[in-house]
Short mmCIF file of N, CA and C and ligand atoms in Angstrom, two decimals:
data_model
loop_
_atom_site.label_atom_id
_atom_site.label_comp_id
_atom_site.label_asym_id
_atom_site.label_seq_id
_atom_site.Cartn_x
_atom_site.Cartn_y
_atom_site.Cartn_z
N UNK A 1 -0.01 4.97 13.75
CA UNK A 1 0.05 5.93 12.66
C UNK A 1 -1.66 7.45 12.52
N UNK A 2 -1.34 8.19 12.29
CA UNK A 2 -2.37 8.73 13.36
C UNK A 2 -2.67 10.44 12.22
N UNK A 3 -3.80 11.19 11.97
CA UNK A 3 -4.19 12.79 11.71
C UNK A 3 -5.11 13.15 12.03
N UNK A 4 -5.30 14.83 12.44
CA UNK A 4 -6.22 14.90 12.85
C UNK A 4 -7.48 15.63 11.02
N UNK A 5 -8.77 14.81 11.78
CA UNK A 5 -9.61 15.47 10.94
C UNK A 5 -9.88 16.45 11.16
N UNK A 6 -10.48 17.31 9.87
CA UNK A 6 -11.71 18.16 10.00
C UNK A 6 -12.83 18.54 10.97
N UNK A 7 -13.07 17.25 11.81
CA UNK A 7 -13.93 17.71 12.57
C UNK A 7 -13.36 17.44 14.11
N UNK A 8 -11.58 17.46 13.89
CA UNK A 8 -11.51 17.61 15.52
C UNK A 8 -10.90 16.03 15.90
N UNK A 9 -11.93 15.18 15.19
CA UNK A 9 -11.10 13.66 15.72
C UNK A 9 -10.18 12.88 15.15
N UNK A 10 -9.63 12.24 15.48
CA UNK A 10 -8.19 11.91 14.93
C UNK A 10 -8.40 10.47 14.00
N UNK A 11 -7.84 11.01 13.04
CA UNK A 11 -7.82 9.68 12.40
C UNK A 11 -6.91 7.93 12.48
N UNK A 12 -6.72 7.50 12.66
CA UNK A 12 -5.64 6.44 12.24
C UNK A 12 -5.98 5.85 10.56
N UNK A 13 -4.79 4.98 11.18
CA UNK A 13 -4.22 5.08 9.28
C UNK A 13 -4.41 3.17 9.39
N UNK A 14 -5.73 3.28 8.31
CA UNK A 14 -6.09 1.18 8.61
C UNK A 14 -5.97 1.55 7.59
N UNK A 15 -6.16 -0.70 7.44
CA UNK A 15 -6.83 -0.82 5.48
C UNK A 15 -8.11 -1.56 6.17
N UNK A 16 -8.49 -0.85 4.40
CA UNK A 16 -9.81 -1.01 4.43
C UNK A 16 -10.38 -0.86 2.97
N UNK A 17 -11.31 -2.00 2.82
CA UNK A 17 -12.06 -2.40 1.33
C UNK A 17 -12.82 -0.94 0.88
N UNK A 18 -12.31 -0.89 -0.10
CA UNK A 18 -12.84 0.35 -0.62
C UNK A 18 -14.30 -0.33 -2.39
N UNK A 19 -15.70 0.24 -2.43
CA UNK A 19 -15.80 -0.44 -3.38
C UNK A 19 -15.86 0.81 -3.95
N UNK A 20 -15.67 0.09 -5.79
CA UNK A 20 -16.02 1.05 -6.41
C UNK A 20 -16.95 0.25 -7.54
N UNK A 21 -17.78 1.41 -8.63
CA UNK A 21 -18.59 2.14 -8.73
C UNK A 21 -19.74 0.49 -8.13
N UNK A 22 -19.46 0.30 -6.78
CA UNK A 22 -20.63 -0.73 -6.31
C UNK A 22 -20.53 -1.90 -6.59
N UNK A 23 -19.40 -2.13 -7.02
CA UNK A 23 -19.23 -3.76 -8.16
C UNK A 23 -17.99 -4.44 -7.63
N UNK A 24 -17.08 -2.99 -7.60
CA UNK A 24 -16.12 -3.93 -7.48
C UNK A 24 -15.10 -3.58 -5.95
N UNK A 25 -14.61 -4.70 -5.45
CA UNK A 25 -14.31 -4.22 -4.23
C UNK A 25 -12.75 -4.54 -3.82
N UNK A 26 -12.14 -3.65 -3.49
CA UNK A 26 -10.63 -3.41 -3.97
C UNK A 26 -9.86 -3.83 -2.19
N UNK A 27 -10.56 -4.63 -1.72
CA UNK A 27 -8.74 -5.46 -0.42
C UNK A 27 -8.00 -4.65 0.09
N UNK A 28 -7.77 -4.36 1.30
CA UNK A 28 -6.20 -3.68 2.15
C UNK A 28 -6.03 -2.58 1.52
N UNK A 29 -7.13 -1.32 1.13
CA UNK A 29 -6.65 -0.03 0.80
C UNK A 29 -5.63 0.54 1.92
N UNK A 30 -5.06 1.37 2.61
CA UNK A 30 -4.55 1.59 2.76
C UNK A 30 -5.40 2.80 3.85
N UNK A 31 -6.05 3.32 4.11
CA UNK A 31 -7.30 4.81 4.25
C UNK A 31 -6.60 5.30 5.20
N UNK A 32 -6.55 6.46 6.08
CA UNK A 32 -6.59 7.45 7.27
C UNK A 32 -8.76 7.56 7.57
N UNK A 33 -8.97 6.54 8.48
CA UNK A 33 -9.73 6.80 8.96
C UNK A 33 -10.79 7.65 10.27
N UNK A 34 -11.87 8.05 9.58
CA UNK A 34 -12.13 9.20 11.83
C UNK A 34 -12.84 8.90 12.27
N UNK A 35 -12.58 7.79 13.19
CA UNK A 35 -13.26 7.67 14.63
C UNK A 35 -14.78 8.57 14.96
N UNK A 36 -14.17 9.71 14.60
CA UNK A 36 -15.94 10.35 14.74
C UNK A 36 -16.70 10.87 14.21
N UNK A 37 -16.48 10.79 12.69
CA UNK A 37 -17.56 11.33 11.50
C UNK A 37 -17.32 10.10 10.53
N UNK A 38 -16.51 9.60 11.02
CA UNK A 38 -16.73 8.27 9.75
C UNK A 38 -16.08 8.33 8.50
N UNK A 39 -15.63 9.49 8.92
CA UNK A 39 -14.39 10.28 7.14
C UNK A 39 -13.37 9.22 6.48
N UNK A 40 -13.49 8.43 5.66
CA UNK A 40 -12.30 7.99 5.23
C UNK A 40 -11.50 8.58 3.82
N UNK A 41 -9.76 8.58 3.96
CA UNK A 41 -8.93 9.54 3.01
C UNK A 41 -7.81 7.98 2.78
N UNK A 42 -8.42 8.14 1.34
CA UNK A 42 -6.29 7.25 0.63
C UNK A 42 -5.42 7.98 1.49
N UNK A 43 -5.52 6.64 2.11
CA UNK A 43 -3.17 7.78 2.75
C UNK A 43 -2.93 8.61 1.51
N UNK A 44 -2.01 9.57 1.30
CA UNK A 44 -1.29 10.28 -0.02
C UNK A 44 -0.62 9.29 -0.91
N UNK A 45 0.44 8.76 0.08
CA UNK A 45 1.42 7.84 -0.94
C UNK A 45 0.89 6.71 -1.81
N UNK A 46 -0.91 7.01 -1.38
CA UNK A 46 -0.70 4.60 -2.67
C UNK A 46 -1.94 5.36 -3.71
N UNK A 47 -2.09 6.80 -3.70
CA UNK A 47 -3.67 7.71 -4.54
C UNK A 47 -4.03 7.65 -5.31
N UNK A 48 -2.21 7.37 -6.29
CA UNK A 48 -2.08 8.05 -7.40
C UNK A 48 -2.01 6.44 -8.45
N UNK A 49 -1.84 4.97 -7.48
CA UNK A 49 -1.93 3.58 -7.76
C UNK A 49 -3.26 3.12 -7.69
N UNK A 50 -4.21 4.33 -6.71
CA UNK A 50 -5.16 3.35 -6.36
C UNK A 50 -6.03 4.21 -7.67
N UNK A 51 -5.79 5.07 -7.97
CA UNK A 51 -6.69 5.99 -9.17
C UNK A 51 -5.86 4.84 -10.53
N UNK A 52 -4.93 4.74 -10.75
CA UNK A 52 -4.20 3.83 -11.75
C UNK A 52 -5.70 2.78 -12.00
N UNK A 53 -5.40 2.09 -10.42
CA UNK A 53 -5.71 0.29 -10.68
C UNK A 53 -7.69 0.56 -10.95
N UNK A 54 -7.79 2.34 -10.67
CA UNK A 54 -9.70 2.70 -11.37
C UNK A 54 -9.86 2.48 -12.95
N UNK A 55 -8.66 3.38 -12.57
CA UNK A 55 -8.51 3.36 -13.85
C UNK A 55 -8.68 2.68 -15.20
N UNK A 56 -7.63 1.82 -13.88
CA UNK A 56 -7.62 0.18 -15.96
C UNK A 56 -8.77 -0.41 -16.30
N UNK A 57 -10.10 -0.42 -14.73
CA UNK A 57 -11.04 -0.96 -14.06
C UNK A 57 -12.18 -0.57 -15.19
N UNK A 58 -11.69 1.03 -15.69
CA UNK A 58 -12.67 1.42 -16.98
C UNK A 58 -14.55 1.83 -16.01
N UNK A 59 -14.95 2.30 -16.92
CA UNK A 59 -15.88 2.84 -16.42
C UNK A 59 -16.89 2.02 -15.80
N UNK A 60 -16.74 0.27 -16.63
CA UNK A 60 -18.56 -0.15 -16.53
C UNK A 60 -17.57 -1.64 -15.97
N UNK A 61 -17.00 -2.06 -14.97
CA UNK A 61 -16.50 -3.20 -14.27
C UNK A 61 -17.43 -3.72 -14.47
N UNK A 62 -17.29 -5.07 -14.63
CA UNK A 62 -17.47 -7.14 -14.38
C UNK A 62 -17.12 -6.73 -12.57
N UNK A 63 -17.85 -7.49 -11.59
CA UNK A 63 -18.40 -7.46 -10.07
C UNK A 63 -17.38 -8.45 -10.18
N UNK A 64 -16.12 -7.90 -9.36
CA UNK A 64 -15.13 -8.91 -8.24
C UNK A 64 -14.56 -7.82 -7.26
N UNK A 65 -13.62 -9.35 -6.78
CA UNK A 65 -12.47 -8.33 -5.91
C UNK A 65 -11.54 -8.54 -6.39
N UNK A 66 -10.66 -7.11 -5.71
CA UNK A 66 -9.37 -7.90 -6.53
C UNK A 66 -8.87 -7.30 -4.61
N UNK A 67 -7.47 -7.49 -4.73
CA UNK A 67 -6.28 -6.85 -2.73
C UNK A 67 -5.17 -6.23 -3.84
N UNK A 68 -5.40 -4.84 -3.16
CA UNK A 68 -4.20 -3.96 -3.26
C UNK A 68 -3.52 -4.22 -2.92
N UNK A 69 -3.09 -5.28 -1.74
CA UNK A 69 -1.88 -5.32 -1.25
C UNK A 69 -1.56 -6.55 -1.86
N UNK A 70 -1.11 -7.24 -3.31
CA UNK A 70 -0.71 -8.22 -4.02
C UNK A 70 -0.20 -7.73 -5.26
N UNK A 71 -0.56 -5.74 -4.76
CA UNK A 71 -0.76 -5.19 -6.56
C UNK A 71 0.53 -3.85 -6.33
N UNK A 72 0.66 -3.36 -4.67
CA UNK A 72 1.21 -2.96 -4.27
C UNK A 72 1.94 -3.47 -3.05
N UNK A 73 3.30 -2.44 -2.74
CA UNK A 73 4.54 -3.49 -1.84
C UNK A 73 4.57 -2.61 -0.45
N UNK A 74 3.47 -1.07 -0.80
CA UNK A 74 3.25 -0.48 0.56
C UNK A 74 2.58 -1.85 1.54
N UNK A 75 1.21 -1.79 0.39
CA UNK A 75 -0.18 -2.48 0.82
C UNK A 75 0.21 -3.05 1.36
N UNK A 76 1.24 -4.04 0.74
CA UNK A 76 1.49 -4.92 2.01
C UNK A 76 2.49 -4.67 3.38
N UNK A 77 3.40 -4.24 3.00
CA UNK A 77 3.99 -4.37 4.05
C UNK A 77 2.63 -4.48 5.19
N UNK A 78 1.51 -3.33 5.10
CA UNK A 78 0.74 -2.96 6.23
C UNK A 78 -0.18 -4.27 7.33
N UNK A 79 -0.23 -4.75 5.21
CA UNK A 79 -0.96 -5.89 5.65
C UNK A 79 -0.60 -7.39 6.75
N UNK A 80 0.95 -7.33 6.44
CA UNK A 80 2.06 -8.19 7.10
C UNK A 80 2.20 -7.28 8.55
N UNK A 81 2.24 -6.45 9.02
CA UNK A 81 2.59 -5.28 9.66
C UNK A 81 1.46 -6.24 11.10
N UNK A 82 0.05 -5.64 10.37
CA UNK A 82 -0.84 -5.87 10.65
C UNK A 82 -1.51 -7.44 11.65
N UNK A 83 -1.50 -8.73 10.68
CA UNK A 83 -0.13 -9.98 11.95
C UNK A 83 -0.30 -9.60 12.48
N UNK A 84 0.84 -8.80 12.89
CA UNK A 84 1.03 -8.57 14.00
C UNK A 84 0.78 -8.14 14.79
N UNK A 85 -0.03 -6.89 14.96
CA UNK A 85 -0.28 -6.45 15.69
C UNK A 85 -1.58 -5.95 15.49
N UNK A 86 -2.73 -6.15 15.94
CA UNK A 86 -3.84 -5.30 15.02
C UNK A 86 -3.81 -3.17 14.85
N UNK A 87 -3.20 -2.03 15.73
CA UNK A 87 -2.66 -1.63 14.90
C UNK A 87 -1.91 -0.79 14.56
N UNK A 88 -2.23 -0.09 13.43
CA UNK A 88 -0.63 -0.08 13.38
C UNK A 88 0.25 0.73 13.37
N UNK A 89 1.74 0.21 14.33
CA UNK A 89 2.20 1.64 15.27
C UNK A 89 3.30 1.63 13.77
N UNK A 90 3.26 3.35 14.11
CA UNK A 90 4.96 3.54 13.29
C UNK A 90 5.35 3.61 12.55
N UNK A 91 6.24 3.23 13.74
CA UNK A 91 8.43 2.17 14.60
C UNK A 91 7.71 0.85 13.49
N UNK A 92 6.86 0.45 13.55
CA UNK A 92 6.83 -1.11 13.25
C UNK A 92 5.86 -1.48 12.14
N UNK A 93 5.63 -0.19 11.19
CA UNK A 93 5.88 0.15 9.98
C UNK A 93 6.82 0.19 9.20
N UNK A 94 8.19 1.41 9.75
CA UNK A 94 8.88 1.50 10.04
C UNK A 94 9.96 0.54 9.34
N UNK A 95 10.27 0.19 10.38
CA UNK A 95 11.20 -1.41 9.89
C UNK A 95 10.45 -2.53 9.40
N UNK A 96 9.82 -2.74 8.79
CA UNK A 96 8.65 -3.87 7.76
C UNK A 96 9.26 -3.35 6.69
N UNK A 97 9.49 -2.17 6.98
CA UNK A 97 9.72 -1.12 4.98
C UNK A 97 11.04 -1.83 5.09
N UNK A 98 11.38 -1.01 5.86
CA UNK A 98 12.67 -1.31 6.31
C UNK A 98 12.86 -2.76 5.92
N UNK A 99 12.74 -4.01 6.53
CA UNK A 99 12.21 -5.43 6.19
C UNK A 99 13.05 -5.30 4.86
N UNK A 100 11.36 -5.03 4.18
CA UNK A 100 11.34 -5.19 2.59
C UNK A 100 12.41 -4.80 1.59
N UNK A 101 12.36 -3.51 2.05
CA UNK A 101 13.24 -2.88 0.92
C UNK A 101 15.39 -3.56 0.79
N UNK A 102 14.96 -3.79 2.31
CA UNK A 102 16.36 -4.54 1.81
C UNK A 102 16.81 -6.05 1.38
N UNK A 103 14.72 -6.60 1.11
CA UNK A 103 15.14 -7.53 0.25
C UNK A 103 14.72 -7.52 -0.75
N UNK A 104 14.30 -5.95 -1.27
CA UNK A 104 13.94 -6.00 -2.71
C UNK A 104 14.95 -6.11 -3.29
N UNK A 105 16.19 -5.37 -2.76
CA UNK A 105 18.03 -4.71 -3.38
C UNK A 105 18.55 -6.22 -3.27
N UNK A 106 18.02 -7.51 -2.37
CA UNK A 106 19.45 -8.53 -2.16
C UNK A 106 18.62 -8.99 -3.36
N UNK A 107 16.99 -9.14 -3.90
CA UNK A 107 16.58 -9.67 -5.39
C UNK A 107 16.83 -8.29 -6.90
N UNK A 108 17.42 -7.48 -6.45
CA UNK A 108 17.78 -5.81 -7.16
C UNK A 108 19.39 -6.76 -7.29
N UNK A 109 19.76 -7.44 -7.24
CA UNK A 109 21.20 -6.73 -7.03
C UNK A 109 21.47 -8.46 -7.16
N UNK A 110 20.66 -9.77 -7.53
CA UNK A 110 20.87 -11.08 -7.61
C UNK A 110 20.44 -11.13 -9.11
N UNK A 111 18.94 -9.86 -9.60
CA UNK A 111 19.03 -9.49 -11.29
C UNK A 111 19.47 -8.93 -11.86
N UNK A 112 20.13 -8.53 -11.43
CA UNK A 112 21.60 -7.96 -11.41
C UNK A 112 22.93 -8.88 -12.12
N UNK A 113 23.19 -9.03 -11.29
CA UNK A 113 24.33 -9.55 -11.21
C UNK A 113 23.78 -11.26 -12.99
N UNK A 114 22.46 -11.33 -12.70
CA UNK A 114 22.52 -12.22 -14.07
C UNK A 114 22.07 -11.76 -15.32
N UNK A 115 22.62 -10.01 -15.86
CA UNK A 115 21.81 -9.53 -16.24
C UNK A 115 20.10 -9.25 -16.44
N UNK A 116 18.45 -9.66 -15.59
CA UNK A 116 18.22 -10.05 -16.18
C UNK A 116 16.60 -8.46 -15.67
N UNK A 117 17.72 -7.38 -17.02
CA UNK A 117 16.70 -6.57 -17.12
C UNK A 117 15.47 -6.55 -17.33
N UNK A 118 14.19 -6.97 -17.04
CA UNK A 118 12.73 -7.59 -17.10
C UNK A 118 12.51 -7.59 -15.20
N UNK A 119 13.01 -8.69 -14.77
CA UNK A 119 13.68 -8.42 -13.40
C UNK A 119 13.52 -6.92 -12.49
N UNK A 120 14.29 -6.87 -12.81
CA UNK A 120 15.85 -5.76 -12.59
C UNK A 120 14.35 -4.44 -12.68
N UNK A 121 14.17 -4.72 -14.10
CA UNK A 121 12.74 -3.03 -13.11
C UNK A 121 11.51 -3.81 -12.90
N UNK A 122 10.90 -5.00 -12.60
CA UNK A 122 10.15 -5.00 -12.05
C UNK A 122 10.46 -4.58 -10.03
N UNK A 123 11.66 -4.63 -9.88
CA UNK A 123 12.03 -5.14 -7.90
C UNK A 123 12.36 -3.51 -8.55
N UNK A 124 13.09 -2.49 -9.54
CA UNK A 124 12.61 -1.08 -9.89
C UNK A 124 11.05 -0.67 -9.05
N UNK A 125 10.53 -0.94 -10.38
CA UNK A 125 9.40 -0.63 -9.51
C UNK A 125 8.58 -0.75 -8.36
N UNK A 126 8.77 -2.04 -7.87
CA UNK A 126 8.16 -2.24 -5.98
C UNK A 126 9.17 -1.31 -5.45
N UNK A 127 10.54 -0.89 -5.81
CA UNK A 127 11.30 -0.03 -4.60
C UNK A 127 10.69 0.93 -5.03
N UNK A 128 10.05 1.08 -5.73
CA UNK A 128 9.68 2.72 -5.52
C UNK A 128 8.09 3.24 -4.65
N UNK A 129 7.80 2.07 -5.16
CA UNK A 129 6.19 2.09 -3.94
C UNK A 129 5.67 1.83 -2.77
N UNK A 130 7.82 2.14 -2.05
CA UNK A 130 7.72 2.08 -0.97
C UNK A 130 8.68 3.29 -1.28
N UNK A 131 9.40 3.73 -1.39
CA UNK A 131 9.84 4.90 -1.33
C UNK A 131 8.79 5.91 -1.79
N UNK A 132 7.06 5.59 -2.11
CA UNK A 132 6.51 6.42 -2.14
C UNK A 132 5.91 7.23 -1.38
N UNK A 133 5.36 6.24 -0.13
CA UNK A 133 5.38 7.35 1.14
C UNK A 133 6.09 8.00 1.99
N UNK A 134 7.24 8.91 1.40
CA UNK A 134 7.96 9.46 2.09
C UNK A 134 8.21 11.05 1.60
N UNK A 135 6.83 10.92 0.48
CA UNK A 135 6.84 12.29 -0.98
C UNK A 135 5.27 12.47 -0.72
N UNK A 136 5.16 12.97 0.48
CA UNK A 136 4.14 12.97 1.11
C UNK A 136 3.42 15.37 1.20
ZN1 LIG B 201 -13.46 12.89 11.19
#
């Protein structure tokens, strides 16, 4: 997946470590990286969730590493896709996303059938993390 940078080069989607307040490493954040000028743009579909995470850390966070792909379904799908192929291809991401959505829908069905509302809500919020990427 790619888009054009203002410098004219191509920006490619990749997973990178974002360092916050020089202390906190947020690993596996989906960003567009420009090969020409080195610019990094956090992928629009996860920007809000990265913002929320940073907000929770506060102004003076303690040094630590966070794996964004453990918190966000789509980042998790991307990091799984990256295990299969180094460059993130659109068709591969789409099919990996669909697979994960189907898994979650199965879980949702199960949660509904046993009447576990807390679990149901958790799965619904995970599903919404996978659809956020389409609202660009
Ligand atoms: Zn550029």
